[in-house]
PDB file of C-alpha atoms in Angstrom:
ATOM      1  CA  UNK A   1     -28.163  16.712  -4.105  1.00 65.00           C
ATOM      2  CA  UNK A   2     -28.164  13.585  -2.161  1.00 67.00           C
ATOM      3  CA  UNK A   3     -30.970  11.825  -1.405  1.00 64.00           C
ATOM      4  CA  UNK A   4     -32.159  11.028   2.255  1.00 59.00           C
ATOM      5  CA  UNK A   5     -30.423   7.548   3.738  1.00 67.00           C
ATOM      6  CA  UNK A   6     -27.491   7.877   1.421  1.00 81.00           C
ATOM      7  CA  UNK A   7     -24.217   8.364   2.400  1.00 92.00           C
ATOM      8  CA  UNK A   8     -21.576  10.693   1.740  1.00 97.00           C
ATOM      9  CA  UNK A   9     -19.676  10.014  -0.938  1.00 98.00           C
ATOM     10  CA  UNK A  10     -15.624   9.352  -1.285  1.00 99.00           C
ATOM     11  CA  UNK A  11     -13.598  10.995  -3.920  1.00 99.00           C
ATOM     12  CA  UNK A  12     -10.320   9.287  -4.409  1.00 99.00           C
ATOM     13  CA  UNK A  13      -7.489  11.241  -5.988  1.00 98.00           C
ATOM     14  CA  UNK A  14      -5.663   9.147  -9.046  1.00 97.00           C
ATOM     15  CA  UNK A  15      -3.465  10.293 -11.340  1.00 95.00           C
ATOM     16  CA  UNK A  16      -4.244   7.612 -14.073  1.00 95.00           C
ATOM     17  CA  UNK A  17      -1.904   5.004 -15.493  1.00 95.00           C
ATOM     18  CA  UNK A  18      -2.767   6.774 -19.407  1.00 95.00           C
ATOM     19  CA  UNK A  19      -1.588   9.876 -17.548  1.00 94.00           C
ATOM     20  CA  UNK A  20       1.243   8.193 -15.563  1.00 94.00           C
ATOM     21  CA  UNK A  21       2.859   6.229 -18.887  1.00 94.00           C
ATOM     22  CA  UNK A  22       2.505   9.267 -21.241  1.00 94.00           C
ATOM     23  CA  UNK A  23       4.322  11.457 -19.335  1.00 92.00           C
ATOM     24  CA  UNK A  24       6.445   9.056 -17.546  1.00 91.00           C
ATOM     25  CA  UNK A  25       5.361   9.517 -13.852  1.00 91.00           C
ATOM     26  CA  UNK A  26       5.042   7.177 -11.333  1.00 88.00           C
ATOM     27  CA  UNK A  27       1.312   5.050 -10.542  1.00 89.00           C
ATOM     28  CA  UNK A  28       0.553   4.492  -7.444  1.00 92.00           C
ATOM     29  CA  UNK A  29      -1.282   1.283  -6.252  1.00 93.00           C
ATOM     30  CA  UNK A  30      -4.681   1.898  -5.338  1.00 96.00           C
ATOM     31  CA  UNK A  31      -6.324  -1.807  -5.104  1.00 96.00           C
ATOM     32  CA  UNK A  32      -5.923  -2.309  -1.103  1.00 96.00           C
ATOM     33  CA  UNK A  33      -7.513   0.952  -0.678  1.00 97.00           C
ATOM     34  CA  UNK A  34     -10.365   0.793  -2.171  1.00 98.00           C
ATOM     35  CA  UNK A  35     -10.919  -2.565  -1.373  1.00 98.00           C
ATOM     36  CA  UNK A  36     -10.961  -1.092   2.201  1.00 98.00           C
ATOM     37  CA  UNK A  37     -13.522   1.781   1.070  1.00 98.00           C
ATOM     38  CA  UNK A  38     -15.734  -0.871  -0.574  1.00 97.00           C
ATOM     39  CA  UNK A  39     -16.046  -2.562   2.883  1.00 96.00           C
ATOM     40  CA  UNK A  40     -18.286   0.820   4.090  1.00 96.00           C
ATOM     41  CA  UNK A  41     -21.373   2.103   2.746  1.00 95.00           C
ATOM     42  CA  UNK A  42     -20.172   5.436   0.943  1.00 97.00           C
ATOM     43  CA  UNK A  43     -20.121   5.688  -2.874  1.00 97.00           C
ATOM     44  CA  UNK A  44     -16.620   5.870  -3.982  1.00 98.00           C
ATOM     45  CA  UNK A  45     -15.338   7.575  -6.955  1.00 98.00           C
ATOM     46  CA  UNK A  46     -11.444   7.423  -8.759  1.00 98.00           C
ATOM     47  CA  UNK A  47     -10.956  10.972  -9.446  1.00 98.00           C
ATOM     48  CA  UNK A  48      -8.521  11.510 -11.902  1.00 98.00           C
ATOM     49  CA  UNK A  49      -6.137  13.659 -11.153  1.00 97.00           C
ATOM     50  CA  UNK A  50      -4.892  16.224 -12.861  1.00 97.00           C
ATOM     51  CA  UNK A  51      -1.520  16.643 -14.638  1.00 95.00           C
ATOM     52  CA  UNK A  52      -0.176  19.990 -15.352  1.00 95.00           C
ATOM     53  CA  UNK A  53       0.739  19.520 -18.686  1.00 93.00           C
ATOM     54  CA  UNK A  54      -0.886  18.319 -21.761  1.00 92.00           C
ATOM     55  CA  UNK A  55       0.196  18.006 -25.312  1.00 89.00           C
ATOM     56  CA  UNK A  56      -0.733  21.276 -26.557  1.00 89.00           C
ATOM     57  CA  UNK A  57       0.867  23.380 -23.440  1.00 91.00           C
ATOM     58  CA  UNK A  58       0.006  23.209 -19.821  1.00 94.00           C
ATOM     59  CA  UNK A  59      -3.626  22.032 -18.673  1.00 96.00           C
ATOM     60  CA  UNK A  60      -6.349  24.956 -19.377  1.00 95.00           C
ATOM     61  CA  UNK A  61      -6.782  25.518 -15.556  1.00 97.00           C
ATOM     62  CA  UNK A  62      -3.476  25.644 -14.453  1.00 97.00           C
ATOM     63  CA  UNK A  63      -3.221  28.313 -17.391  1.00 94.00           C
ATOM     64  CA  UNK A  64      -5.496  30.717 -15.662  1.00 95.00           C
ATOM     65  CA  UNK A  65      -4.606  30.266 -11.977  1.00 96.00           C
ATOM     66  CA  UNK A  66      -0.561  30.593 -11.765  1.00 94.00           C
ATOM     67  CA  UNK A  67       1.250  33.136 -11.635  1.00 92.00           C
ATOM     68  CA  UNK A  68       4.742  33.619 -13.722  1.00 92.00           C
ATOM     69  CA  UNK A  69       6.188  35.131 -10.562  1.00 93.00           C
ATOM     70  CA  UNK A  70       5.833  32.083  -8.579  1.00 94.00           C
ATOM     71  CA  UNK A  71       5.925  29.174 -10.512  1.00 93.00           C
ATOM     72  CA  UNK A  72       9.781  26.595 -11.313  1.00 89.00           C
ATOM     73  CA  UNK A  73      11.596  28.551 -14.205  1.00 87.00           C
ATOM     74  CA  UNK A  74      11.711  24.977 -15.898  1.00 85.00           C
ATOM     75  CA  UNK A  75       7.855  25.387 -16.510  1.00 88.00           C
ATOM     76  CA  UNK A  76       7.460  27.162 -19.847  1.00 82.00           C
ATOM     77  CA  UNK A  77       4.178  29.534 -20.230  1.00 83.00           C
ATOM     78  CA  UNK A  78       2.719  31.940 -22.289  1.00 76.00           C
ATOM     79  CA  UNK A  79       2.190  34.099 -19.617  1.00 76.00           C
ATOM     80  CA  UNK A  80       3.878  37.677 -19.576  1.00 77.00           C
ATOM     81  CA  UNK A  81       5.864  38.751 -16.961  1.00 83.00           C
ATOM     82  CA  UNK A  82       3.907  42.338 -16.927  1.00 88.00           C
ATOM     83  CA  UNK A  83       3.768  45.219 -15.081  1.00 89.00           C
ATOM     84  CA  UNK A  84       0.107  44.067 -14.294  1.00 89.00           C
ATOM     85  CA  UNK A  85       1.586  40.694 -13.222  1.00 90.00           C
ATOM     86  CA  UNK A  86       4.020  41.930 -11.161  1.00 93.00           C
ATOM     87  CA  UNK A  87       2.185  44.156  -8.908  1.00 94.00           C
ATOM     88  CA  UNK A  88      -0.592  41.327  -8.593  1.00 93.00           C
ATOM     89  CA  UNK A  89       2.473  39.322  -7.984  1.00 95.00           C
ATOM     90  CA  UNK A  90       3.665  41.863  -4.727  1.00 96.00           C
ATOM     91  CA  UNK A  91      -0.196  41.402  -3.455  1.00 96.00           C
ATOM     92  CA  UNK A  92       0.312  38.069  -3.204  1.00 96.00           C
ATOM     93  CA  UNK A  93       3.928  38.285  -1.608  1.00 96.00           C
ATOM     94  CA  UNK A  94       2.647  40.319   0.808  1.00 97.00           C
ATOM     95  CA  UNK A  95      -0.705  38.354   1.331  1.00 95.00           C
ATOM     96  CA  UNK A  96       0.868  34.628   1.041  1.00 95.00           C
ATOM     97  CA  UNK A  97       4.144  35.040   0.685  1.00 94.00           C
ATOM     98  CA  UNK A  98       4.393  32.918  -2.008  1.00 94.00           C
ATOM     99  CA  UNK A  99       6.744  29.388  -3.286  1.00 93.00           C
ATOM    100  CA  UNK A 100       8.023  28.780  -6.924  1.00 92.00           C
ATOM    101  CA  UNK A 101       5.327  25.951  -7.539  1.00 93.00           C
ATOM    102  CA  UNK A 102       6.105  22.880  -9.635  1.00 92.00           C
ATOM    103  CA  UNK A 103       4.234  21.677 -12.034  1.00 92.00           C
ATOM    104  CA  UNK A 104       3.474  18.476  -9.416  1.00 93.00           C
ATOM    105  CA  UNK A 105       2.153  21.171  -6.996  1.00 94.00           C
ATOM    106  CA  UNK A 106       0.001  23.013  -9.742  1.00 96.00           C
ATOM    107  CA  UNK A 107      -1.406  20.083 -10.628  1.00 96.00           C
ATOM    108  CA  UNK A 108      -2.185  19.051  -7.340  1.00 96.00           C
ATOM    109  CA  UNK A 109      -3.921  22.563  -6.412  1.00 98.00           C
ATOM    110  CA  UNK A 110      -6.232  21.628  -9.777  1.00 98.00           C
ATOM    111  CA  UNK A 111      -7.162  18.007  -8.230  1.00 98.00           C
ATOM    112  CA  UNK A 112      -8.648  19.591  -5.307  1.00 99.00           C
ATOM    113  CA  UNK A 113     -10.028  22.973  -6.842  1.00 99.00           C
ATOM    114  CA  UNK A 114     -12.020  21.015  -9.085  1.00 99.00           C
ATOM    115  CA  UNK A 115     -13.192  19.067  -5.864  1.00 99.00           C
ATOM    116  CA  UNK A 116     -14.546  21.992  -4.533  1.00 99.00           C
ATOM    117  CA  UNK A 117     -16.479  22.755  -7.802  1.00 99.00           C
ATOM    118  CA  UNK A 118     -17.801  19.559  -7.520  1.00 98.00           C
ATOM    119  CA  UNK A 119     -18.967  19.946  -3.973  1.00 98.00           C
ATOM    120  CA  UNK A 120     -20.801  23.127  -4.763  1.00 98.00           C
ATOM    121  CA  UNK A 121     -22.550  21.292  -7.898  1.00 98.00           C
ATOM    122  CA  UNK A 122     -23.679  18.875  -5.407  1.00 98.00           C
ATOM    123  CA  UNK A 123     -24.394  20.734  -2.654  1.00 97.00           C
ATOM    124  CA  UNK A 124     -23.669  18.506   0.036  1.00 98.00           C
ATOM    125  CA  UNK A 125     -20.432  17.591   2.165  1.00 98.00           C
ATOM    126  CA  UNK A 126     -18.158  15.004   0.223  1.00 99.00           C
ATOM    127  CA  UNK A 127     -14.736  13.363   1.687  1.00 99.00           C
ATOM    128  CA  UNK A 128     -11.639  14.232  -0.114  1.00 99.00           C
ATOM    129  CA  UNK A 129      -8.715  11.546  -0.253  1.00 99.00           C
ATOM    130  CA  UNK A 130      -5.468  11.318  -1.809  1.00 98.00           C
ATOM    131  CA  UNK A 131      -4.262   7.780  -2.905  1.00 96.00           C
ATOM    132  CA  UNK A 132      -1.161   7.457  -0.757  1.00 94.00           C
ATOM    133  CA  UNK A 133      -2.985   6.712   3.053  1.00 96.00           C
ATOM    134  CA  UNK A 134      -4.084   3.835   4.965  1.00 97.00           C
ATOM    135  CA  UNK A 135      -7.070   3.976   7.030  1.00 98.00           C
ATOM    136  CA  UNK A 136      -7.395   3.495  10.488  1.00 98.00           C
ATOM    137  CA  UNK A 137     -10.098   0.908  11.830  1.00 98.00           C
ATOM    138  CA  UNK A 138     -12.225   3.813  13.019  1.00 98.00           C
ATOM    139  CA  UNK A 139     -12.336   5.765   9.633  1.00 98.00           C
ATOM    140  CA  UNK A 140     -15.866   4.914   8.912  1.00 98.00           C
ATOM    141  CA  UNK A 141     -17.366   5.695  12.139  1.00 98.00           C
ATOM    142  CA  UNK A 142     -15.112   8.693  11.758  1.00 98.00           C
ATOM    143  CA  UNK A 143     -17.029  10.084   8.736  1.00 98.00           C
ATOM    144  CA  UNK A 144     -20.233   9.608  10.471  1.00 97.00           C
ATOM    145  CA  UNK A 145     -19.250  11.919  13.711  1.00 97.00           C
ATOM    146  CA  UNK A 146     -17.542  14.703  11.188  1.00 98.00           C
ATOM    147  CA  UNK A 147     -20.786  14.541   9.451  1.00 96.00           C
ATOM    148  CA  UNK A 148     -23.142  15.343  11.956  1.00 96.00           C
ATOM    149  CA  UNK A 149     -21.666  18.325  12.487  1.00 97.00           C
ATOM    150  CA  UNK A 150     -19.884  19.361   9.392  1.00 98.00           C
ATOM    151  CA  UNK A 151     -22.568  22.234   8.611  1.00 96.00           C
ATOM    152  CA  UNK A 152     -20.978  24.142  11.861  1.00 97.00           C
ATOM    153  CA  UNK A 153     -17.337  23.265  11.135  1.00 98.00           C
ATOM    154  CA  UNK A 154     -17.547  23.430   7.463  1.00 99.00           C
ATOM    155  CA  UNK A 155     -14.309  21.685   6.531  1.00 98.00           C
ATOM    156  CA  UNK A 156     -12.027  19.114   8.712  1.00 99.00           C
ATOM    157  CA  UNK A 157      -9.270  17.258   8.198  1.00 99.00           C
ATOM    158  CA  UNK A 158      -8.528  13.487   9.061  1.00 99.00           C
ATOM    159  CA  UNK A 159      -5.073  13.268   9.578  1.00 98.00           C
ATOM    160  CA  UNK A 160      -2.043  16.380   8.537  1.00 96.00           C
ATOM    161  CA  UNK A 161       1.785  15.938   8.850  1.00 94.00           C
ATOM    162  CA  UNK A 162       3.987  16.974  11.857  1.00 92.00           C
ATOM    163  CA  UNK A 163       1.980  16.261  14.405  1.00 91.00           C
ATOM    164  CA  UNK A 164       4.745  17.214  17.022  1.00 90.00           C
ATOM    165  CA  UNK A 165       5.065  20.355  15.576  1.00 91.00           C
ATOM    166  CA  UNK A 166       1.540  21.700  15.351  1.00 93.00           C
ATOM    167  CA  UNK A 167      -0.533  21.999  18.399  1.00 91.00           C
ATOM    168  CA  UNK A 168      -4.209  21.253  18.140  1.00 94.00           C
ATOM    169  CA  UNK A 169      -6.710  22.437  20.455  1.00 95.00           C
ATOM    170  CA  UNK A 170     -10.053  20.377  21.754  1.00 96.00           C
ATOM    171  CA  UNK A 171     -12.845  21.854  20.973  1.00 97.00           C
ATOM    172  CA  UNK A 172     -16.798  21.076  22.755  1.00 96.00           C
ATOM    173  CA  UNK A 173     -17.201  19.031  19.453  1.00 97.00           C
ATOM    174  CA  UNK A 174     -15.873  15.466  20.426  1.00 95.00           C
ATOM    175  CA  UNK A 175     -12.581  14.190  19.170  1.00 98.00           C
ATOM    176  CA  UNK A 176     -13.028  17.586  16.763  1.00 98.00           C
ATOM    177  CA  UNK A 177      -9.946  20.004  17.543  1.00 98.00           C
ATOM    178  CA  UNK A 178      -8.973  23.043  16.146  1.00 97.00           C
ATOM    179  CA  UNK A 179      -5.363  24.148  15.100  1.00 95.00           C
ATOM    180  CA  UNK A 180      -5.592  28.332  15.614  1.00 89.00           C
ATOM    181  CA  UNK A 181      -2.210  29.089  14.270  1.00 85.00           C
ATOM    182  CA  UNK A 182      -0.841  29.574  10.482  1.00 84.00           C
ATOM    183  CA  UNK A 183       1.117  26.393   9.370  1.00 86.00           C
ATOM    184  CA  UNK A 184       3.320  26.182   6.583  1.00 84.00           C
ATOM    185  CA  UNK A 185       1.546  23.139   4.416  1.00 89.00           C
ATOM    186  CA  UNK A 186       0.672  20.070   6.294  1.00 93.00           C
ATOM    187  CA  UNK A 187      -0.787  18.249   3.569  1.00 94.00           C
ATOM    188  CA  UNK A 188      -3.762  17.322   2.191  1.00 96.00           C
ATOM    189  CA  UNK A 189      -3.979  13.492   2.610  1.00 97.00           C
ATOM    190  CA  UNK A 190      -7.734  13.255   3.363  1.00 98.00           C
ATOM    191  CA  UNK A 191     -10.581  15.436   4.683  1.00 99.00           C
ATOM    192  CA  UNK A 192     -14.330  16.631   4.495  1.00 99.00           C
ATOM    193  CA  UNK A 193     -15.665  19.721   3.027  1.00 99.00           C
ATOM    194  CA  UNK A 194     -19.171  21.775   3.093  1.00 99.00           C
ATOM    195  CA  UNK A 195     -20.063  23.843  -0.174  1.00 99.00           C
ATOM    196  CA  UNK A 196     -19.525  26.528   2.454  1.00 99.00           C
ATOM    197  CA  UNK A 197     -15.692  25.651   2.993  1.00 99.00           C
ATOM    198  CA  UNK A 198     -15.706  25.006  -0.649  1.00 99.00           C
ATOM    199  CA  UNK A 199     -16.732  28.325  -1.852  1.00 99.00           C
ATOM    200  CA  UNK A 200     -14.207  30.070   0.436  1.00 99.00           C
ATOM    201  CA  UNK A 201     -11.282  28.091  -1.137  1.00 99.00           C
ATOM    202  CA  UNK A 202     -12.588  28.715  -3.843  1.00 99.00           C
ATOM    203  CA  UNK A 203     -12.743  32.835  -3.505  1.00 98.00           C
ATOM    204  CA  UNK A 204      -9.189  32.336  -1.848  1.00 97.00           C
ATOM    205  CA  UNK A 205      -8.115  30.389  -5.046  1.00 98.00           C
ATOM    206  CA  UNK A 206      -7.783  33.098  -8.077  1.00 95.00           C
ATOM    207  CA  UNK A 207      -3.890  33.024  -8.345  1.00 95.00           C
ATOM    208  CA  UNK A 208      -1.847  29.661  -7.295  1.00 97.00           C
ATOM    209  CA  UNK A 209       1.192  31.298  -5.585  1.00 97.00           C
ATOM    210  CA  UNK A 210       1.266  28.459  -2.556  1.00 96.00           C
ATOM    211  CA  UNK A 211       0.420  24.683  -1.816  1.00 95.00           C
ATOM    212  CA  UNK A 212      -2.858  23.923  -1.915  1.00 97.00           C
ATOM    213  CA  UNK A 213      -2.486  22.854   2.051  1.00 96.00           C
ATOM    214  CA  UNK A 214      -0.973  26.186   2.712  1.00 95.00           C
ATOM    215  CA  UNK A 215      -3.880  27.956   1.316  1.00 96.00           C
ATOM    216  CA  UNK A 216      -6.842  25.738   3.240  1.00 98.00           C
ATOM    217  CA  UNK A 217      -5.237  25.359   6.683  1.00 95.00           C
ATOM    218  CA  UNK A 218      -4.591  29.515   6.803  1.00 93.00           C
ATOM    219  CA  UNK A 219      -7.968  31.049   8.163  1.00 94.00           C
ATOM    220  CA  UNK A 220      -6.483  34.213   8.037  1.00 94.00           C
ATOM    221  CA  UNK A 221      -6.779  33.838   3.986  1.00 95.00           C
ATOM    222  CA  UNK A 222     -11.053  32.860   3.814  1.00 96.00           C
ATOM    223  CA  UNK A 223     -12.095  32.391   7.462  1.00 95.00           C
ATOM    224  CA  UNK A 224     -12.663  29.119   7.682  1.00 97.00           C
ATOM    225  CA  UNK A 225     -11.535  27.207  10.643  1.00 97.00           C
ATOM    226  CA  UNK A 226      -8.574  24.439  10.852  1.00 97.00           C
ATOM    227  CA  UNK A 227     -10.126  21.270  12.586  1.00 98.00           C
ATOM    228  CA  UNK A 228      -8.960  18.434  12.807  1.00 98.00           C
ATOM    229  CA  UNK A 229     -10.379  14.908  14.072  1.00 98.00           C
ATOM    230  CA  UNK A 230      -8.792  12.904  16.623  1.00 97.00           C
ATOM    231  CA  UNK A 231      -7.184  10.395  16.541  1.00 97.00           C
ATOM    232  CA  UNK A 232      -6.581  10.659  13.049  1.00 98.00           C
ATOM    233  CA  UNK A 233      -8.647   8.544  11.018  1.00 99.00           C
ATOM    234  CA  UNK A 234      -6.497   7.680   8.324  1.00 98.00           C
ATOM    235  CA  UNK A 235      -2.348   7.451   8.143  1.00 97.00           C
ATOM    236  CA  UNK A 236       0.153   8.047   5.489  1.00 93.00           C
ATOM    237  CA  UNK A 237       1.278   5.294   3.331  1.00 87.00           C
ATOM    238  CA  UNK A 238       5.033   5.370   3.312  1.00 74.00           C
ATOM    239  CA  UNK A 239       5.878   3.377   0.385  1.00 72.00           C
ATOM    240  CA  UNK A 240       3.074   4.939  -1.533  1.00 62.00           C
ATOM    241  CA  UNK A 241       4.144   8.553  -0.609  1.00 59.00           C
ATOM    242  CA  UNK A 242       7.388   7.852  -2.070  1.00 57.00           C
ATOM    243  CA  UNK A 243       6.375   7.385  -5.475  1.00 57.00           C
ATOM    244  CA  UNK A 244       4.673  11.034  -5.602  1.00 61.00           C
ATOM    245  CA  UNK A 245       5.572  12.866  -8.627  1.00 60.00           C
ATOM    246  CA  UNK A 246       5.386  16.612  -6.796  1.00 63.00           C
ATOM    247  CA  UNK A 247       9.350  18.077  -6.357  1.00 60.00           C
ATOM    248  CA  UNK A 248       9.668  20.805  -4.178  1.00 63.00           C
ATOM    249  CA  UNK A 249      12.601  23.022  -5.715  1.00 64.00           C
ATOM    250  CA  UNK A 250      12.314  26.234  -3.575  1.00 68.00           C
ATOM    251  CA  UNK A 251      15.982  27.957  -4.649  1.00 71.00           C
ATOM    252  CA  UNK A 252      14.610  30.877  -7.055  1.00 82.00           C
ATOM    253  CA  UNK A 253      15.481  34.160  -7.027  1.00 85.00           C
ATOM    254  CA  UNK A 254      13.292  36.894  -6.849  1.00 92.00           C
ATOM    255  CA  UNK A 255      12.882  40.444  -8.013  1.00 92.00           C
ATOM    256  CA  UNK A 256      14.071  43.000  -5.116  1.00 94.00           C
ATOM    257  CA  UNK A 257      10.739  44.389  -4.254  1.00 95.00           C
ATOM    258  CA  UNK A 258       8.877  40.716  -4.370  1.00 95.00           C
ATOM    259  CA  UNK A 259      11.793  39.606  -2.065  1.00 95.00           C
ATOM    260  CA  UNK A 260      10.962  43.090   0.349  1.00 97.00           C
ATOM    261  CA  UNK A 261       6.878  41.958   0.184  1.00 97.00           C
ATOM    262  CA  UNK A 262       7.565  38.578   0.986  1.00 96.00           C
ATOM    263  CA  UNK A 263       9.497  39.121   4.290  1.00 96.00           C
ATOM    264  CA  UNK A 264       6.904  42.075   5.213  1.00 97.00           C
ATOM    265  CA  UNK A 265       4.428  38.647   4.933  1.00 96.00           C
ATOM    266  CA  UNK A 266       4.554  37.283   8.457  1.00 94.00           C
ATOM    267  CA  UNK A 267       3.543  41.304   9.885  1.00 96.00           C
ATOM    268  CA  UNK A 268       0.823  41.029   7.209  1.00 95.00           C
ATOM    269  CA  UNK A 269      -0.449  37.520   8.700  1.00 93.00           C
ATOM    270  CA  UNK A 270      -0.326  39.349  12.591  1.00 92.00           C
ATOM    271  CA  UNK A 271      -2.676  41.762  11.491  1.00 92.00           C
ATOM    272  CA  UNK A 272      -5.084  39.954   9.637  1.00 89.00           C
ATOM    273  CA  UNK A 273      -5.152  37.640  12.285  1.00 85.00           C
ATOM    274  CA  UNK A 274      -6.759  40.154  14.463  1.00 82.00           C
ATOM    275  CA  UNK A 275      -8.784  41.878  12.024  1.00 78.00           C
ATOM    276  CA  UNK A 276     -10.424  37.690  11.750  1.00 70.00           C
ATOM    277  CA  UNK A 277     -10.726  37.661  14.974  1.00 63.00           C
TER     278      UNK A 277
END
C-alpha cells in the first residue's frame, strides 16, 4: 500500500540482457528512457520480462495458461491435445476467436499478467510501460490527471497503434476518451491500471488464446472500459520497436469445427455487446 505523498510508481518492461544472450534475442536500449523517468518523481522499477522458455521446458506460467489449440506448432508442450482441450478450445473460438500465439506473444501476456498480480498485492494504481516508447513532454503531468480519476475509469491507456483506424470518443473526463468498439490488438506500449481493472484481466486471463492487447481493450470480455488519454502521452520508438523479439505467424490450420466457432465469433461479440450494455 502506498503511503500518503508518494507517487505512483513506474514498472518498466525489460527482457534482460542474461535473458537476451542465452537465448539469443535481441536487447533493447533502455538508458535514455529511464533517464527521462528519473527526471519525475515516481519510483521506477526494470521489470524483467518474461521469456517463454527456460531450460527445463517452457516458463511455469506460460505452462498453465496456453492452450495447444492456439499456440505456433514450432512450440513444443506437454500439453495433450484432449477431448477436454478441445471443447475448452471451441469456447474460446467462439468467445475470442482465437490466434496461434508465439512464444514472443506468450511471453509477453506473462509480463503483464504478472503486472496485474502485482497491482493487486499492492493495492493501488501503478503505470505499466514497455521499453520501446518515447515520452512526450506532458507524460508526467499526464500521470497526475489519469490518477485523479483512475478509481472511476479503472484502467487507461497512454498511447495505442492505428490511430486513424480507431475512433475514440471524449468523454466529461478531460483529455480522457473512450474507444466503445472491439479492436483487433492495438498494443500495449504504456498505460495505468486499478486492482479493479487488474482483477478483471485477471478473471478474463485463464487460457492465453489472443494478444494480451486483444484481451484488455475488448470490454465485451471483463467489462472494463477502453480509455484512452489525449494527446497521447508517450510515442512509439521506431528503432526500438524493431528489435522486438514477438513474430506474428498467423497461417495455421485448424480443426473443422474450431474453424466453424471461430467465424460464428464476430455474432458472439454482437450479442455480448448488448447483454454489457
Amino acid at each position: 500500500m502506498r503511503l500518503v505523498g508518494e507517487s505512483m510508481r513506474i514498472f518498466v518492461i525489460h527482457l534482460s540482457k542474461a535473458t537476451c544472450v542465452e537465448w539469443g534475442l535481441k536487447e533493447r536500449n533502455i538508458e535514455a528512457l529511464l533517464q527521462d523517468l528519473d527526471k519525475g518523481k515516481h519510483p521506477v522499477e526494470v521489470f524483467e520480462a518474461i521469456y517463454s522458455r527456460t531450460k527445463e521446458g517452457l516458463h511455469p506460467l506460460v505452462s498453465a495458461h496456453l492452450s495447444p489449440f492456439f499456440i505456433h506448432p514450432s512450440i513444443k508442450t506437454s500439453v495433450r491435445k484432449r477431448l477436454k482441450t478441445y471443447l475448452q478450445a471451441c469456447c474460446y473460438a467462439l468467445k475470442q476467436m482465437g490466434m496461434p500465439m508465439s512464444l514472443g506473444e506468450l511471453g509477453c501476456f506473462a509480463s503483464h499478467y504478472l503486472l496485474w498480480q502485482r497491482c493487486l498485492d499492492l493495492q493501488e494504481p501503478i503505470c505499466v510501460l514497455e521499453d520501446d516508447i518515447l515520452l512526450e513532454s506532458h507524460f508526467f503531468d499526464s500521470l497526475e490527471n489519469i490518477e485523479k480519476h483512475i478509481n472511476s475509469l479503472h484502467w487507461v491507456r497512454l498511447m495505442h497503434l492505428f490511430p486513424e483506424q480507431i475512433h475514440a470518443t471524449q468523454t466529461q473526463t478531460p483529455k480522457i476518451s473512450t474507444i466503445p468498439h472491439p479492436t483487433w490488438g492495438s498494443g500495449t506500449q504504456g498505460y495505468i491500471i486499478d486492482p479493479t481493472a487488474a482483477k478483471a484481466f485477471i478473471k478474463a486471463s485463464k487460457h492465453w488464446v489472443m494478444p494480451v492487447d486483444f484481451v484488455m481493450e475488448n470490454t465485451y470480455l471483463h467489462g472494463v472500459k477502453n480509455y484512452v488519454f489525449k494527446p497521447f502521452a508517450i510515442s512509439e520508438h521506431v528503432e526500438n520497436a524493431l528489435k522486438g523479439n514477438i513474430s506474428r505467424d498467423r497461417d495455421v490450420s485448424y480443426p473443422l469445427l474450431l474453424r466453424i466457432f471461430r467465424r460464428l465469433h464476430p455474432y458472439y461479440v454482437r450479442l455480448a455487446q448488448k447483454f454489457r450494455k
